Structures are given as structure tokens and as C-alpha cells.
């Protein structure tokens, strides 16, 4: 048997027809460092005055400069997914290395109320989106959804940036996510 044929026949088989296992995929993707954002929206259909909703996201990125587009990935059927399906205007706050606790709170499954979480945070109402904007974030962008794309168990929400502001100067670093933990980038 030739060496090439031997290598082909002795390779570890693919765990299932669709590709790698969930554990293998998660282990590989955990090595990708990501920035952390708080996605927020105001849900006018929840209660008499509406409800502010927030979600920590690490799958957020710039897509295009012309036009200015961003993308966030949200779990299909999640509260944020349902809100963004009805409410096209939302915001994303790029978190600082000192906002680990905010990221953790809005990432908790089964939390009781986003309204209570926002009450404790210094924020203002976005003029364009109506969403709560964190005052102490690195930057905030206010967005309008242009397209939603189903991708496995998530939806990719592509949005035009309608307004943005930088809130901190060069001395403050971003919050990063690596191997399942929040941290800061070393200079």
C-alpha cells in the first residue's frame, strides 16, 4: 500500500455526516478572540411603556463602509431575535475592559428582567434607535435592520449604521472574549 493511500485510510473519520462534533467546533472557535458588545433595543410592544432588552454578543462585526453596515448573530427564537424581528431599530455598545460585569449580566440565561439591569446602568435613550445606549462604552452605534439571514441555529442581522459615537479615548481598551472567558488585550 502506498504511503498516501495508507494516510487516507487511517485518518480519523468525520464524527457525523454534517461535519465536526459540537464539542470539537466549540473548542476550535473558543480560540478565536472576539470583541464584546451589548446589543440593545426598545420593545414598544412589551407592556404599557415598552421594555428595554439587552444581550451580550461576541459575534458582531463591521460588514461594509459604503454603506455603513454591521452584522450581529443572534440565537434563533431568543428574546433578542424575536424583538429584532419586530423592531428594526437597535443599538450596539462596544464594551470596555472594565465592563466585564455588564457582559456577564446580560449573558446570563434565565435572568428575570432586563429592565432591572438597565436601571442600574448609566445610559441614555438613543435619538435614532430609541434603544438604551451605555454612557461608558468605548463606542455605540445605532442601527436599522436591512436584512436577516438564517444560518443554522442563529439569525444573522445585517443593519445600516444610522448614528455612531466614540465615548472613550485611546487610554481605554476593549473587553475581549477568549476560551470562554472575558479579559483584556495586552499591549
CSV table of C-alpha atoms in Angstrom, one decimal:
chain,number,residue,atom,x,y,z
A,1,UNK,CA,0.0,0.0,0.0
A,2,UNK,CA,1.4,3.4,-0.9
A,3,UNK,CA,2.0,5.9,1.9
A,4,UNK,CA,-0.6,8.3,0.5
A,5,UNK,CA,-3.3,5.6,0.4
A,6,UNK,CA,-2.3,4.5,3.9
A,7,UNK,CA,-2.7,8.0,5.2
A,8,UNK,CA,-6.1,8.3,3.6
A,9,UNK,CA,-7.4,5.1,5.1
A,10,UNK,CA,-6.1,5.6,8.6
A,11,UNK,CA,-7.3,9.2,9.1
A,12,UNK,CA,-9.8,9.7,11.9
A,13,UNK,CA,-13.3,9.5,10.4
A,14,UNK,CA,-15.6,12.6,10.5
A,15,UNK,CA,-17.8,12.2,13.6
A,16,UNK,CA,-21.0,12.6,11.6
A,17,UNK,CA,-22.1,13.4,8.1
A,18,UNK,CA,-22.6,17.1,8.8
A,19,UNK,CA,-19.0,17.7,9.9
A,20,UNK,CA,-17.2,18.0,13.2
A,21,UNK,CA,-19.0,17.4,16.5
A,22,UNK,CA,-20.4,20.3,18.5
A,23,UNK,CA,-17.7,19.9,21.2
A,24,UNK,CA,-14.9,20.0,18.5
A,25,UNK,CA,-16.4,23.0,16.9
A,26,UNK,CA,-16.8,24.9,20.2
A,27,UNK,CA,-13.2,24.0,21.2
A,28,UNK,CA,-11.8,25.4,17.9
A,29,UNK,CA,-13.9,28.6,17.9
A,30,UNK,CA,-13.0,29.3,21.6
A,31,UNK,CA,-9.5,30.0,20.3
A,32,UNK,CA,-10.9,33.0,18.3
A,33,UNK,CA,-10.6,36.2,20.2
A,34,UNK,CA,-13.7,38.4,19.9
A,35,UNK,CA,-14.7,41.8,21.0
A,36,UNK,CA,-17.8,42.0,23.2
A,37,UNK,CA,-20.8,44.2,22.7
A,38,UNK,CA,-24.1,44.9,24.4
A,39,UNK,CA,-26.9,44.8,21.8
A,40,UNK,CA,-29.9,46.7,23.0
A,41,UNK,CA,-33.4,47.6,21.7
A,42,UNK,CA,-36.6,49.1,23.0
A,43,UNK,CA,-39.5,46.7,22.5
A,44,UNK,CA,-42.6,49.0,22.3
A,45,UNK,CA,-45.0,46.0,22.3
A,46,UNK,CA,-43.9,44.8,25.8
A,47,UNK,CA,-46.1,46.5,28.5
A,48,UNK,CA,-47.7,49.9,28.5
A,49,UNK,CA,-44.4,51.8,28.1
A,50,UNK,CA,-42.5,49.2,26.3
A,51,UNK,CA,-39.4,47.3,27.6
A,52,UNK,CA,-35.7,47.7,27.1
A,53,UNK,CA,-34.0,44.5,26.1
A,54,UNK,CA,-30.3,43.7,26.0
A,55,UNK,CA,-28.0,40.8,25.0
A,56,UNK,CA,-24.2,40.3,25.2
A,57,UNK,CA,-22.8,39.3,21.8
A,58,UNK,CA,-19.3,38.3,20.6
A,59,UNK,CA,-20.4,37.6,17.1
A,60,UNK,CA,-20.6,41.3,15.9
A,61,UNK,CA,-18.7,42.8,13.1
A,62,UNK,CA,-18.3,45.6,10.6
A,63,UNK,CA,-19.5,44.4,7.2
A,64,UNK,CA,-19.2,47.4,4.9
A,65,UNK,CA,-18.1,51.1,4.9
A,66,UNK,CA,-20.3,52.1,1.9
A,67,UNK,CA,-23.0,51.8,3.0
A,68,UNK,CA,-22.0,51.5,6.7
A,69,UNK,CA,-23.2,48.1,7.7
A,70,UNK,CA,-22.7,45.8,10.8
A,71,UNK,CA,-23.8,42.3,11.5
A,72,UNK,CA,-24.8,40.6,14.7
A,73,UNK,CA,-25.6,36.9,15.2
A,74,UNK,CA,-28.5,36.1,17.5
A,75,UNK,CA,-29.8,32.7,18.5
A,76,UNK,CA,-33.0,31.8,16.6
A,77,UNK,CA,-36.0,32.1,18.8
A,78,UNK,CA,-34.2,34.0,21.6
A,79,UNK,CA,-35.8,37.0,23.1
A,80,UNK,CA,-33.5,39.4,21.3
A,81,UNK,CA,-34.2,37.5,18.0
A,82,UNK,CA,-37.9,38.0,18.5
A,83,UNK,CA,-37.5,41.7,19.3
A,84,UNK,CA,-35.2,42.4,16.4
A,85,UNK,CA,-37.7,40.7,14.1
A,86,UNK,CA,-40.4,43.2,15.1
A,87,UNK,CA,-38.3,46.2,15.9
A,88,UNK,CA,-35.9,47.2,13.1
A,89,UNK,CA,-34.0,49.8,15.2
A,90,UNK,CA,-31.5,48.8,17.7
A,91,UNK,CA,-28.0,49.7,19.1
A,92,UNK,CA,-24.7,48.1,20.0
A,93,UNK,CA,-22.3,49.3,22.7
A,94,UNK,CA,-18.7,48.2,22.3
A,95,UNK,CA,-17.7,47.3,25.9
A,96,UNK,CA,-14.6,48.4,27.6
A,97,UNK,CA,-12.2,46.1,29.5
A,98,UNK,CA,-13.8,47.4,32.7
A,99,UNK,CA,-17.3,46.3,31.8
A,100,UNK,CA,-16.9,42.6,32.3
A,101,UNK,CA,-19.8,42.6,34.9
A,102,UNK,CA,-22.2,44.1,32.4
A,103,UNK,CA,-21.3,41.5,29.8
A,104,UNK,CA,-21.8,38.7,32.3
A,105,UNK,CA,-25.2,40.0,33.5
A,106,UNK,CA,-26.6,40.3,30.0
A,107,UNK,CA,-25.2,36.9,29.0
A,108,UNK,CA,-27.0,35.1,31.9
A,109,UNK,CA,-29.6,32.6,30.8
A,110,UNK,CA,-32.9,32.8,32.7
A,111,UNK,CA,-32.4,36.3,34.1
A,112,UNK,CA,-35.5,37.9,35.4
A,113,UNK,CA,-35.7,41.3,33.8
A,114,UNK,CA,-33.5,43.4,31.5
A,115,UNK,CA,-35.4,46.5,32.8
A,116,UNK,CA,-33.8,46.0,36.2
A,117,UNK,CA,-30.4,45.5,34.7
A,118,UNK,CA,-30.7,48.7,32.7
A,119,UNK,CA,-31.9,50.6,35.7
A,120,UNK,CA,-28.5,50.0,37.4
A,121,UNK,CA,-26.5,51.2,34.3
A,122,UNK,CA,-25.8,54.8,33.3
A,123,UNK,CA,-27.4,55.0,29.9
A,124,UNK,CA,-29.4,57.4,27.7
A,125,UNK,CA,-32.1,56.8,25.1
A,126,UNK,CA,-30.8,56.7,21.5
A,127,UNK,CA,-32.2,59.6,19.5
A,128,UNK,CA,-32.3,57.4,16.3
A,129,UNK,CA,-33.0,53.9,17.6
A,130,UNK,CA,-34.8,54.6,20.9
A,131,UNK,CA,-32.6,51.9,22.4
A,132,UNK,CA,-30.7,52.3,25.7
A,133,UNK,CA,-27.1,53.4,25.0
A,134,UNK,CA,-24.4,52.8,27.6
A,135,UNK,CA,-22.6,56.1,28.6
A,136,UNK,CA,-19.3,54.4,29.5
A,137,UNK,CA,-18.9,52.2,26.4
A,138,UNK,CA,-16.0,52.5,24.0
A,139,UNK,CA,-18.4,53.4,21.2
A,140,UNK,CA,-22.0,53.0,20.3
A,141,UNK,CA,-23.7,52.5,17.0
A,142,UNK,CA,-27.4,52.9,16.3
A,143,UNK,CA,-28.7,50.7,13.6
A,144,UNK,CA,-31.6,49.9,11.3
A,145,UNK,CA,-32.0,46.2,10.2
A,146,UNK,CA,-31.7,45.8,6.4
A,147,UNK,CA,-31.6,42.0,6.1
A,148,UNK,CA,-31.9,38.9,8.2
A,149,UNK,CA,-30.3,35.6,7.1
A,150,UNK,CA,-31.0,32.2,8.7
A,151,UNK,CA,-27.7,30.4,9.5
A,152,UNK,CA,-28.1,27.1,11.3
A,153,UNK,CA,-29.4,27.8,14.8
A,154,UNK,CA,-28.8,31.5,14.5
A,155,UNK,CA,-30.0,34.5,12.5
A,156,UNK,CA,-27.5,37.0,11.1
A,157,UNK,CA,-29.0,40.5,11.4
A,158,UNK,CA,-27.4,42.9,9.0
A,159,UNK,CA,-28.0,46.6,9.7
A,160,UNK,CA,-27.2,50.0,8.4
A,161,UNK,CA,-25.4,52.2,11.0
A,162,UNK,CA,-27.5,55.4,11.3
A,163,UNK,CA,-25.5,57.1,14.1
A,164,UNK,CA,-22.3,56.4,16.0
A,165,UNK,CA,-20.3,58.0,18.7
A,166,UNK,CA,-16.9,57.3,20.3
A,167,UNK,CA,-17.1,57.5,24.0
A,168,UNK,CA,-13.6,56.8,25.3
A,169,UNK,CA,-10.2,57.9,24.1
A,170,UNK,CA,-7.0,55.9,23.4
A,171,UNK,CA,-6.4,55.0,27.1
A,172,UNK,CA,-9.3,52.5,27.4
A,173,UNK,CA,-9.1,49.1,25.9
A,174,UNK,CA,-11.9,46.8,24.6
A,175,UNK,CA,-13.4,43.9,26.5
A,176,UNK,CA,-12.3,40.6,24.8
A,177,UNK,CA,-13.6,37.1,24.9
A,178,UNK,CA,-11.2,34.1,24.6
A,179,UNK,CA,-11.6,30.5,25.6
A,180,UNK,CA,-14.9,31.1,27.3
A,181,UNK,CA,-13.7,34.0,29.5
A,182,UNK,CA,-13.7,37.8,29.4
A,183,UNK,CA,-10.4,39.6,29.5
A,184,UNK,CA,-8.4,42.5,28.2
A,185,UNK,CA,-6.0,42.7,25.3
A,186,UNK,CA,-2.3,43.1,26.3
A,187,UNK,CA,-0.5,45.9,24.6
